[in-house]
Coordinates of N, CA and C in Angstrom, one line a residue:
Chain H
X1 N 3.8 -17.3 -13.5 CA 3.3 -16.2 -12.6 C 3.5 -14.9 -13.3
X2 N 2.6 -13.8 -13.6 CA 2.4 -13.1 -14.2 C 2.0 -11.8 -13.6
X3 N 2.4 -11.9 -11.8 CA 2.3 -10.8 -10.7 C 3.9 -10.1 -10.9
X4 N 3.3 -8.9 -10.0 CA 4.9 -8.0 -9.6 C 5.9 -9.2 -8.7
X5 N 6.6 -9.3 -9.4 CA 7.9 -9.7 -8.7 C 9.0 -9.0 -8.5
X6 N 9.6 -9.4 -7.3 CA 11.0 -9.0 -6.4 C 11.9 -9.7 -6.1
X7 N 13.0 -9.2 -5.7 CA 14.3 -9.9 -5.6 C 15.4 -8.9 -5.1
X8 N 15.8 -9.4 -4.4 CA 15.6 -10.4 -2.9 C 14.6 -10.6 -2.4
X9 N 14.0 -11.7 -2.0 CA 13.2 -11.6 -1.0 C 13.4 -11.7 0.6
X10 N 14.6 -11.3 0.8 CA 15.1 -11.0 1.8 C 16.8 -10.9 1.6
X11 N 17.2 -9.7 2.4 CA 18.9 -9.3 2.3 C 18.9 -9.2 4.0
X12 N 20.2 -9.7 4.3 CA 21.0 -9.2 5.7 C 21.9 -8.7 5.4
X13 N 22.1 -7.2 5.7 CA 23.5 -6.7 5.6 C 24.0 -6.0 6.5
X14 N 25.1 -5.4 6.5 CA 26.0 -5.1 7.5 C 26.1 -3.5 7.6
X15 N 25.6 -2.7 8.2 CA 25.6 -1.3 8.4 C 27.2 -0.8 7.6
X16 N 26.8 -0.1 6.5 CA 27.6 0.9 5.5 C 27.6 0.1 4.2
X17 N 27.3 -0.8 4.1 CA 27.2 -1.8 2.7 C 26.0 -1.1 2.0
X18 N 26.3 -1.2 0.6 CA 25.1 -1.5 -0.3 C 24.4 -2.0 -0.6
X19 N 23.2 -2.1 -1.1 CA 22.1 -3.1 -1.5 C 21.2 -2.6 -2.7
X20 N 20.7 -3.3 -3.2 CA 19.9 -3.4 -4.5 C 19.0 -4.1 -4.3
X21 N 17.3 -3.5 -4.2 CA 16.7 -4.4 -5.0 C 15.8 -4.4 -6.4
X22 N 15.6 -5.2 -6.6 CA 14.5 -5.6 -8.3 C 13.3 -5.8 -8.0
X23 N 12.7 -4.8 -9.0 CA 11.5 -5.3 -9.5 C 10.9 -5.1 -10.7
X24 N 10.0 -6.5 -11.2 CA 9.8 -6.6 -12.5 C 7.9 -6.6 -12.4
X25 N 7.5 -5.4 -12.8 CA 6.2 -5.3 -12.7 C 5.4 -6.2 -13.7
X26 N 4.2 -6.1 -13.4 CA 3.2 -6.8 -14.6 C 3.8 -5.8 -15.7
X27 N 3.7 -7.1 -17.1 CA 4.2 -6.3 -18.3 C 3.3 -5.1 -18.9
X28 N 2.3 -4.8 -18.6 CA 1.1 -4.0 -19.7 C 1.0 -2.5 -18.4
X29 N 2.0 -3.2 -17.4 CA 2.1 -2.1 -16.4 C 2.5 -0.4 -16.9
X30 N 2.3 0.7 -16.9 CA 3.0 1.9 -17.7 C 4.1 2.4 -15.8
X31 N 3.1 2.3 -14.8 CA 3.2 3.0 -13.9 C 4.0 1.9 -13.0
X32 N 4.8 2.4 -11.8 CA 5.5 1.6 -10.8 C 6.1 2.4 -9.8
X33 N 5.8 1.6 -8.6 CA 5.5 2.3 -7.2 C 6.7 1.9 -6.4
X34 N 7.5 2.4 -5.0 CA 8.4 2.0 -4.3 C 7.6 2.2 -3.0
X35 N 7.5 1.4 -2.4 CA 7.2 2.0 -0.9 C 7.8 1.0 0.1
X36 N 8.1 1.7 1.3 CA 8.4 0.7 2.3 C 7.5 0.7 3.7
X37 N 7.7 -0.6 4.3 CA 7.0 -1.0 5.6 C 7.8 -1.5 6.4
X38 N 7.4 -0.5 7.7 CA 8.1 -1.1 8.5 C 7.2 -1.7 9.9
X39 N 7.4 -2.4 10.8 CA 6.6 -3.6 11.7 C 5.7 -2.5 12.1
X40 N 4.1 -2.7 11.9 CA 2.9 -2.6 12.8 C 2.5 -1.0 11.9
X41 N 3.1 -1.0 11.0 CA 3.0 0.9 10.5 C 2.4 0.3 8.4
X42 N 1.6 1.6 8.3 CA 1.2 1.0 6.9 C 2.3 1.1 5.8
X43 N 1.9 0.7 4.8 CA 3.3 1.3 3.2 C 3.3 2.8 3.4
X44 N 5.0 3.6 3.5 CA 5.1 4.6 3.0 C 5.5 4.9 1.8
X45 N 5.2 5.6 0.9 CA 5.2 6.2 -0.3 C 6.7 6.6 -0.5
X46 N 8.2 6.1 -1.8 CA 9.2 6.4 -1.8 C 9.4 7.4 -2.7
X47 N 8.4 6.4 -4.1 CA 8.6 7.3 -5.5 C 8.0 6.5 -6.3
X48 N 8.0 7.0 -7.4 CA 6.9 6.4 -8.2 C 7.7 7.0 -10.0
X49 N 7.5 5.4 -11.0 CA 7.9 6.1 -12.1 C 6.1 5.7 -12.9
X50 N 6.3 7.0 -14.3 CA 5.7 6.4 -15.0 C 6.5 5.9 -16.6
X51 N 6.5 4.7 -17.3 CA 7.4 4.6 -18.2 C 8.6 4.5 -17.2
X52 N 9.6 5.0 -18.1 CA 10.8 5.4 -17.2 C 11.2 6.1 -16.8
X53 N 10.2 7.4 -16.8 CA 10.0 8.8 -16.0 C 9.6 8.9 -14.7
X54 N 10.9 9.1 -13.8 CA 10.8 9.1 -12.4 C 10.0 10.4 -12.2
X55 N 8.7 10.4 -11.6 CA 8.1 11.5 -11.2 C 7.3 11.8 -9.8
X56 N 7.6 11.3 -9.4 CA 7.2 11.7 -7.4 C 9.0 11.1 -7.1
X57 N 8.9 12.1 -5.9 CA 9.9 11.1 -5.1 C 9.6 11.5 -3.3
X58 N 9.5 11.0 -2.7 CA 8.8 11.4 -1.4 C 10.2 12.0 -0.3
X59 N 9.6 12.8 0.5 CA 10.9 13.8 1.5 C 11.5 12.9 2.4
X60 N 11.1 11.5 2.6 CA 11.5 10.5 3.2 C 12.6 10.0 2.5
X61 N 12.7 10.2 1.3 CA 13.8 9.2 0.6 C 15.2 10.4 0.6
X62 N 16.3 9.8 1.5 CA 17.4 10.7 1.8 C 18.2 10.5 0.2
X63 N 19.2 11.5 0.3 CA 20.2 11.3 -0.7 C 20.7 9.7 -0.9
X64 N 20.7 8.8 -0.3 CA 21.6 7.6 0.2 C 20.4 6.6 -0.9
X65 N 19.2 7.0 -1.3 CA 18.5 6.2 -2.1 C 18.5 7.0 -3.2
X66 N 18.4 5.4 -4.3 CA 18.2 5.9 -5.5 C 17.8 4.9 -6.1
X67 N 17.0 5.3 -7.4 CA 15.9 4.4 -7.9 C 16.2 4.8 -9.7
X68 N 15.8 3.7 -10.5 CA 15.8 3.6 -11.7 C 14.9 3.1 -12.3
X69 N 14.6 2.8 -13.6 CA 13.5 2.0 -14.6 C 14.1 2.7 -15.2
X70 N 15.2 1.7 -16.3 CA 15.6 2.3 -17.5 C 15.2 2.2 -18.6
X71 N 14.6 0.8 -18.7 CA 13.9 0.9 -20.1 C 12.4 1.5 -20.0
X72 N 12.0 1.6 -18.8 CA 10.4 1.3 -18.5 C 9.8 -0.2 -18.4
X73 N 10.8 -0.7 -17.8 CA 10.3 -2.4 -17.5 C 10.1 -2.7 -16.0
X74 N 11.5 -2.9 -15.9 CA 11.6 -3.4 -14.7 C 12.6 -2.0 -13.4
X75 N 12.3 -2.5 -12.3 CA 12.8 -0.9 -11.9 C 13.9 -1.8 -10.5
X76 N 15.1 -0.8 -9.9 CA 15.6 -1.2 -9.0 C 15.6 0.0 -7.9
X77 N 15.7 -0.4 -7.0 CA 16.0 0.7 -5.9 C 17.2 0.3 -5.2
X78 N 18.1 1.6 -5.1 CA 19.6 0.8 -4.3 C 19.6 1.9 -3.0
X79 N 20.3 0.9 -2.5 CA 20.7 2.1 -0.7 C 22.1 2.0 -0.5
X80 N 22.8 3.2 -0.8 CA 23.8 3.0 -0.5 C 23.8 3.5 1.5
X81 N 25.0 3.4 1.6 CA 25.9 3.2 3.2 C 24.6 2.7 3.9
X82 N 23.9 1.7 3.8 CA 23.0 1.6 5.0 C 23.6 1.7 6.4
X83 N 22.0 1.8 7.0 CA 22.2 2.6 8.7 C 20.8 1.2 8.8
X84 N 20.8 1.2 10.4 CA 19.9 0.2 10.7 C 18.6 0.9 10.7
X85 N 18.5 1.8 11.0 CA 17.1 2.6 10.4 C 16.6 2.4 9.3
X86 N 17.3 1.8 8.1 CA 16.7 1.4 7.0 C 16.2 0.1 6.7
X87 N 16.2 -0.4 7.9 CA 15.6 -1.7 8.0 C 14.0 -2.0 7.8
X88 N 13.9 -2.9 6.7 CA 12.0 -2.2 6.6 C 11.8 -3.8 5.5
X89 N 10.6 -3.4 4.5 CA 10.5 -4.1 3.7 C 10.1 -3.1 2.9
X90 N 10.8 -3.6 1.4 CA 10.9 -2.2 0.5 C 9.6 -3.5 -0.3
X91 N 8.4 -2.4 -0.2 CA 7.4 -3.1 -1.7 C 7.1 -2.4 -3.3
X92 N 7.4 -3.0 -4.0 CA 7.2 -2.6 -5.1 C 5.4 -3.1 -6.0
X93 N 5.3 -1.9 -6.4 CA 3.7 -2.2 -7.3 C 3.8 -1.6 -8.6
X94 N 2.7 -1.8 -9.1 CA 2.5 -1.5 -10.5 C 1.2 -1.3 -10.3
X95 N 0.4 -0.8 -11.4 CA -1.0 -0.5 -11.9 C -0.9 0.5 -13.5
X96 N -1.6 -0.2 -13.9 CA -1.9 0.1 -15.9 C -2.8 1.5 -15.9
X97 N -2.7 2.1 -16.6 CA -3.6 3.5 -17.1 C -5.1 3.5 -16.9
X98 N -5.3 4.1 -15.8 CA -6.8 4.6 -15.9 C -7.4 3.8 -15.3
X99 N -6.8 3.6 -13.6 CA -7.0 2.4 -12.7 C -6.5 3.1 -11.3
X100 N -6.9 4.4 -10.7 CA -5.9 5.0 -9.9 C -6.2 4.5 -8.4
X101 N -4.7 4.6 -8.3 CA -4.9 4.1 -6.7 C -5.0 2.4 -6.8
X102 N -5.2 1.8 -7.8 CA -5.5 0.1 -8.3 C -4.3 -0.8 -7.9
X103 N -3.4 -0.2 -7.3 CA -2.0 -1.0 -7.3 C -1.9 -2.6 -7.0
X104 N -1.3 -3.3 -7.7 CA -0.7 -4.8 -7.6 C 0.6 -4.9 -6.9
X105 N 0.7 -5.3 -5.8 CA 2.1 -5.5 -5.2 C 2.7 -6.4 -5.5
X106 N 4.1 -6.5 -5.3 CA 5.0 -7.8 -5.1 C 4.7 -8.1 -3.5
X107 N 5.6 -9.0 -3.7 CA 5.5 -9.3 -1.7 C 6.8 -9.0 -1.4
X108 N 7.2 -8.3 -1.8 CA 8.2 -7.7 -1.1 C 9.8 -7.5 -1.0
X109 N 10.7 -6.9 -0.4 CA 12.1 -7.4 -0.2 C 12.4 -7.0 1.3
X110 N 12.4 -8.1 2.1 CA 12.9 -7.6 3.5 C 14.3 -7.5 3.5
X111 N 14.4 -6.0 4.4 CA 16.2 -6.1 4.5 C 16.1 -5.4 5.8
X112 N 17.4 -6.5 6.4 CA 18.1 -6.1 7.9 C 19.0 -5.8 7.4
X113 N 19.5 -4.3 8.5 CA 20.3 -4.0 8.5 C 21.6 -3.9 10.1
X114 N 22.7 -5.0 9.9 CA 23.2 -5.0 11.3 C 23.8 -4.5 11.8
Chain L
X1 N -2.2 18.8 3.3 CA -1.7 17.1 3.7 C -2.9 16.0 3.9
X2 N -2.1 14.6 3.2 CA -3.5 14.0 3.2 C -3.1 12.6 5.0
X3 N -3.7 12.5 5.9 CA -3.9 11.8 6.7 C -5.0 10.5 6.7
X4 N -4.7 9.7 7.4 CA -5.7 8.3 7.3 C -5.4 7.8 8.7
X5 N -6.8 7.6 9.3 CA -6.3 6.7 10.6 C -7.6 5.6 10.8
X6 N -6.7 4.6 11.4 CA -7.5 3.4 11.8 C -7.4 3.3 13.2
X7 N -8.5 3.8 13.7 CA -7.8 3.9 15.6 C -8.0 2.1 16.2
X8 N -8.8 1.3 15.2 CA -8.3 -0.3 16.0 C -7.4 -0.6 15.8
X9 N -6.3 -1.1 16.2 CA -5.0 -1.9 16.3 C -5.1 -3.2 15.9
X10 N -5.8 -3.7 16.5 CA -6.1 -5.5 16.4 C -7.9 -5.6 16.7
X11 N -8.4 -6.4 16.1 CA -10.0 -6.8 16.6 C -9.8 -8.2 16.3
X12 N -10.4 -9.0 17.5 CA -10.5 -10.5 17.6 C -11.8 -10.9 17.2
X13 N -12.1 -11.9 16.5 CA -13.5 -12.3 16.3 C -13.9 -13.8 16.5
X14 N -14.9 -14.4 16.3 CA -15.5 -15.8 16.1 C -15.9 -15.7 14.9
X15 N -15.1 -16.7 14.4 CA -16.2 -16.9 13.1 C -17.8 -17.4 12.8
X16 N -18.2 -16.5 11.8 CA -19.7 -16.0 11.5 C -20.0 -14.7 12.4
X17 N -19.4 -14.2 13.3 CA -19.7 -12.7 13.3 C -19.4 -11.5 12.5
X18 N -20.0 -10.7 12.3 CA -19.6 -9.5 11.6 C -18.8 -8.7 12.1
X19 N -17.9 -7.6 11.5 CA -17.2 -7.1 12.0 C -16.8 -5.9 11.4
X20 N -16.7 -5.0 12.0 CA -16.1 -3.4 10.8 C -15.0 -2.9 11.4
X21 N -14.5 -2.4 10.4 CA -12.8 -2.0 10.5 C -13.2 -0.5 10.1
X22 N -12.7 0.7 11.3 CA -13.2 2.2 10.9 C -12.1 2.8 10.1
X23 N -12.2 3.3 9.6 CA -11.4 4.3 8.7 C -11.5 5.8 8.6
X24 N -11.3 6.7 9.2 CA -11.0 8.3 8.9 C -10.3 8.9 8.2
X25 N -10.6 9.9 7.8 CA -9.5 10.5 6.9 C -9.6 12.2 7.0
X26 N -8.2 12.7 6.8 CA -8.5 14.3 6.2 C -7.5 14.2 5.5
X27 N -8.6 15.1 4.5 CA -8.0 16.0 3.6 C -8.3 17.5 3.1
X28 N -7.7 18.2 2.5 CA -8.3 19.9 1.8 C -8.7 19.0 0.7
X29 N -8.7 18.2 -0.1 CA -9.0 18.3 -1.7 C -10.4 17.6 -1.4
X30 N -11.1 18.6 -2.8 CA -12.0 18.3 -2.5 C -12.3 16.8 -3.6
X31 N -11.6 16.5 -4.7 CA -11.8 15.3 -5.2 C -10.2 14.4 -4.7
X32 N -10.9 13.3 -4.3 CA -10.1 12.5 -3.8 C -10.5 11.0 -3.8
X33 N -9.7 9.6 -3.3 CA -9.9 8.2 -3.7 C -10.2 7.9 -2.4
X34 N -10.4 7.0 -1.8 CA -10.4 6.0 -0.9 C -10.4 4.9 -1.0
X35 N -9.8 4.0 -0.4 CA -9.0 2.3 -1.2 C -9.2 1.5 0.2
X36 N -9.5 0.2 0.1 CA -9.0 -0.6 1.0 C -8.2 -2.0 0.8
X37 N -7.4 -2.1 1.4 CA -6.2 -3.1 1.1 C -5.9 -4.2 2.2
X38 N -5.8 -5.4 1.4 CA -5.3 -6.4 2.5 C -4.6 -7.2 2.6
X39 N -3.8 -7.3 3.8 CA -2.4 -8.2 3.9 C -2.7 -9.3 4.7
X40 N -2.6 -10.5 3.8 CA -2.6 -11.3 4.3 C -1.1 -11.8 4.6
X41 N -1.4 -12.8 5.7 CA 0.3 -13.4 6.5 C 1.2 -13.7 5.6
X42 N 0.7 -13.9 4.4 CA 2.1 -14.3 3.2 C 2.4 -12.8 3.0
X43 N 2.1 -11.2 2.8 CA 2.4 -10.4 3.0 C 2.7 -9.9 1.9
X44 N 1.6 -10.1 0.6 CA 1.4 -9.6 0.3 C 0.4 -8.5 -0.2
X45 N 0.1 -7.4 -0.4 CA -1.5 -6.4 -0.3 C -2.0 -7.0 -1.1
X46 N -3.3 -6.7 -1.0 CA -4.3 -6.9 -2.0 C -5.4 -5.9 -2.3
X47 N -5.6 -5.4 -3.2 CA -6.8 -4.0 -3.7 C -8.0 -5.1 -3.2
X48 N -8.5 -3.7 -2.6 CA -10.3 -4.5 -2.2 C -11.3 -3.6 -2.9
X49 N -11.0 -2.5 -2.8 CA -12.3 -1.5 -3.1 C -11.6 -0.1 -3.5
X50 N -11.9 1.0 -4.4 CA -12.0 2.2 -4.3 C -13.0 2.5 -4.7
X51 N -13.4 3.9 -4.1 CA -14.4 4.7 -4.0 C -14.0 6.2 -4.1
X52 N -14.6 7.0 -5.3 CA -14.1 8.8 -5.3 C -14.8 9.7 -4.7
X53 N -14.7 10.3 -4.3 CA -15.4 11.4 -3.3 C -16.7 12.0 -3.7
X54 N -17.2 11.7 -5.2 CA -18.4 12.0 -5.8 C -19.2 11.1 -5.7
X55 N -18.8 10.0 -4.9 CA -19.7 9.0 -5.1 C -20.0 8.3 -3.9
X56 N -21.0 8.6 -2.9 CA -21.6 8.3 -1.7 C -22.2 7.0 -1.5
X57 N -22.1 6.6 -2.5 CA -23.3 4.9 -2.6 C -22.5 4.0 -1.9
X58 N -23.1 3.2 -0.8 CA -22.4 2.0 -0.3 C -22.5 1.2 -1.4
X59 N -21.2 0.3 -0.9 CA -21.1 -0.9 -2.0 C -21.2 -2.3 -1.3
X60 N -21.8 -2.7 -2.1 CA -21.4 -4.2 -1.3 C -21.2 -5.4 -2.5
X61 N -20.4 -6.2 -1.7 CA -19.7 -7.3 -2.7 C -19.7 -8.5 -1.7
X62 N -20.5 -9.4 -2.0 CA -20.6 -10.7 -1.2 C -20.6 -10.8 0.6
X63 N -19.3 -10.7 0.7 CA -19.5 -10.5 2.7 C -18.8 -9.2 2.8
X64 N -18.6 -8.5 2.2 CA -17.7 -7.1 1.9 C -18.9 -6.4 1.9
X65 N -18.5 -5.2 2.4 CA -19.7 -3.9 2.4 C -18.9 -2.5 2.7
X66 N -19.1 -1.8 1.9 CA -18.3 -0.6 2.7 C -19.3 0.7 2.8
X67 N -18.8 1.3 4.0 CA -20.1 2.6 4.2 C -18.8 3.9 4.0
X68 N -19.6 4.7 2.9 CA -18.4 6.0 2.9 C -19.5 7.4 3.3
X69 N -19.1 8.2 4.4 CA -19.7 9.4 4.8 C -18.9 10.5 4.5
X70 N -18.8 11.1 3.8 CA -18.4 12.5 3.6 C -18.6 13.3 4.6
X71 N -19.5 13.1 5.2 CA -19.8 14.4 6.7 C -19.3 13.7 7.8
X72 N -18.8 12.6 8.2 CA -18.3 12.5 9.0 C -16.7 11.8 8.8
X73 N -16.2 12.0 7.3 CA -15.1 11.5 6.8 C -14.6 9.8 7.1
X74 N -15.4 9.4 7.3 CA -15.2 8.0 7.3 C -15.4 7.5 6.0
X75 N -14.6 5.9 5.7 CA -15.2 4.8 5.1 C -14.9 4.0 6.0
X76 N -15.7 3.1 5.7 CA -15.6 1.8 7.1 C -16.1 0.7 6.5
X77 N -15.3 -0.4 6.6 CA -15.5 -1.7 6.1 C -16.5 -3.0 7.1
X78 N -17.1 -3.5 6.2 CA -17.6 -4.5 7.1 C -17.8 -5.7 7.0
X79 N -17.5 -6.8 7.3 CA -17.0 -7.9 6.7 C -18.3 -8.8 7.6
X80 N -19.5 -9.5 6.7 CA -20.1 -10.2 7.5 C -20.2 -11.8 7.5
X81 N -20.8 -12.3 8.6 CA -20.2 -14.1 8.6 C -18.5 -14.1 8.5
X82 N -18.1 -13.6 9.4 CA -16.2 -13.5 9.2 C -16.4 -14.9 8.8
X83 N -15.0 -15.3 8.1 CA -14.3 -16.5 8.5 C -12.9 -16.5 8.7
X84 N -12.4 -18.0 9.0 CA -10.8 -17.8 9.2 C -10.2 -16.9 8.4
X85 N -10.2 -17.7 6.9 CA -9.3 -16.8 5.9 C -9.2 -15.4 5.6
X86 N -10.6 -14.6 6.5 CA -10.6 -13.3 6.5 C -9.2 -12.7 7.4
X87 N -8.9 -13.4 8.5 CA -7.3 -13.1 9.2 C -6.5 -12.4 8.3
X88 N -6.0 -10.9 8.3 CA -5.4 -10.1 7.5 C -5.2 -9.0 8.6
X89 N -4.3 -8.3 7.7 CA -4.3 -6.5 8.1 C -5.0 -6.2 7.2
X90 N -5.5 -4.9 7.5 CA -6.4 -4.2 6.4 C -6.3 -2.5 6.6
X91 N -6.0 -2.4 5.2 CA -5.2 -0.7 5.4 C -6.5 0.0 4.6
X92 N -6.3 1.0 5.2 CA -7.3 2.3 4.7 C -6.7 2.9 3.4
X93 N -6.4 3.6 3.0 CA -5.9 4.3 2.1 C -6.4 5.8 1.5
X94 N -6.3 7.0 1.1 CA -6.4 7.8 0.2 C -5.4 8.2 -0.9
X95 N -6.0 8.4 -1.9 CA -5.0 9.6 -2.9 C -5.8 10.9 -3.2
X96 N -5.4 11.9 -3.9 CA -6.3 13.2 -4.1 C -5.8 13.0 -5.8
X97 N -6.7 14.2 -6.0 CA -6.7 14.3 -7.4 C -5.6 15.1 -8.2
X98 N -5.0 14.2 -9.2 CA -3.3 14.8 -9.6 C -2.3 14.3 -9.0
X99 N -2.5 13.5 -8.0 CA -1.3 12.7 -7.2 C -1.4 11.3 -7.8
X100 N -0.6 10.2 -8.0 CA -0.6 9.0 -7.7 C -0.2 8.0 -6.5
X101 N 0.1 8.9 -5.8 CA 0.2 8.3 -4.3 C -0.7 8.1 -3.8
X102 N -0.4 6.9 -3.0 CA -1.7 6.3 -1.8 C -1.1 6.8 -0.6
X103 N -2.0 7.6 0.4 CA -1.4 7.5 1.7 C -2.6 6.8 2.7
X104 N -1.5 5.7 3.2 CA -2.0 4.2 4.1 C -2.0 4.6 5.8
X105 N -3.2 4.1 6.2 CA -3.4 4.0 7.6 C -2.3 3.2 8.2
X106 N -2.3 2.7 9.2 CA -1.5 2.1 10.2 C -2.2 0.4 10.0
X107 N -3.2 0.7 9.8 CA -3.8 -1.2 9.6 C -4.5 -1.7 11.0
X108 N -5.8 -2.5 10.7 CA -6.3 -3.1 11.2 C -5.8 -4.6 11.1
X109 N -5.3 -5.4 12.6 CA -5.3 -6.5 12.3 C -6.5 -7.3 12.5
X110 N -7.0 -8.3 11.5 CA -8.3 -8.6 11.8 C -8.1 -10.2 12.3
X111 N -8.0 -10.7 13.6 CA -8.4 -12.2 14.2 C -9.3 -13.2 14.3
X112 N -9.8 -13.8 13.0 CA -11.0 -14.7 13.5 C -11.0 -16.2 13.6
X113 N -10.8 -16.1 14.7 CA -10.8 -17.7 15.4 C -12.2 -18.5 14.9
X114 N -11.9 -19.8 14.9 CA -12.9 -21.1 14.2 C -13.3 -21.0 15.8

């Protein structure tokens, strides 16, 4: 399989824990997307790298998130102290140079938070 | 700020009838994208179409058609002869020019019963 993949594809956790998730975009990917959904509402926009240059990051994403791509491969996003408000499905995408707006999703990482 | 709305919530259908899913949008920029995307119940998106603001020509792709108006800020999808496997959400989307962000409607759920 040679799509965006994720991991977890689903976490339960316990309100103040941390969480991590992974994602490994298509390889010829430059660019990589974070966004989350929550029930009956479209993807919101978290941040976006290009390479391993974090360059958007959206007013929605509180201090408590933080995101990486260190080599420019694969990227993680972690939450620390979660709150049940951050209960959502975090999706990750990718799309190659000179293809805007083109994005390939994973399916996702659902996380509850209890 | 860029906004997108889908004022259907849900549309039920029979299959072989047609059907269109509306889409609005504002924006100030004057070059900008418009995308449409679909979630199928495994949940993950899928790219259907973009279209740039310079370019007014409907398109059509098999039972896919999309009408884009600049004067009345719509694109609007039309799906003809539905069938089952048409059953999705279906998001609107914009980005403007210089951004790599998509900003997503709320979603059309589309129902077509055999």
């Amino acid at each position: 399989d040679t799509g965006v993949s994720q991991d977890p594809r689903h976490k339960i956790t316990k309100r103040g824990q941390n969480v991590t998730f992974r994602c490994d975009p298509i390889s010829e990917h430059n660019r990589l997307y974070w966004y989350r959904q929550t029930l009956g509402q479209g993807p919101e926009f978290l941040t976006y790298f290009q390479n391993e240059a974090q360059l958007e990051k959206s007013r929605l994403l509180s201090d408590r998130f933080s995101a990486e791509r260190p080599k420019g491969s694969f990227s993680t996003l972690e939450i620390q102290r979660t709150e049940q408000g951050d209960s959502a499905m975090y999706l990750c995408a990718s799309r190659p140079t000179g293809a805007p707006g083109e994005l390939f999703f994973g399916e996702g990482s659902r996380l509850t938070v209890l | 700020a860029q906004k997108v709305t889908q004022a259907q919530t849900e549309i039920s259908v029979v299959e072989k009838e047609d059907v269109t899913l509306d889409c609005v949008y504002e924006t100030r920029d004057t070059t900008y994208y418009l995308f449409w995307y679909k979630q199928p119940p495994s949940g993950e998106l899928v790219f259907l179409i973009r279209r740039n603001s310079f370019d007014e020509q409907n398109e059509i792709s098999g039972r896919y058609s999309w009408n884009f108006q600049k004067s009345t800020s719509s694109f609007n999808f039309t799906i003809t002869a539905s069938q089952v496997v048409d059953s999705a959400v279906y998001f609107c989307a914009l980005s403007v020019e210089g951004y790599s962000t998509l900003t997503f409607g709320k979603g059309t759920m589309l129902l077509v019963s055999p």
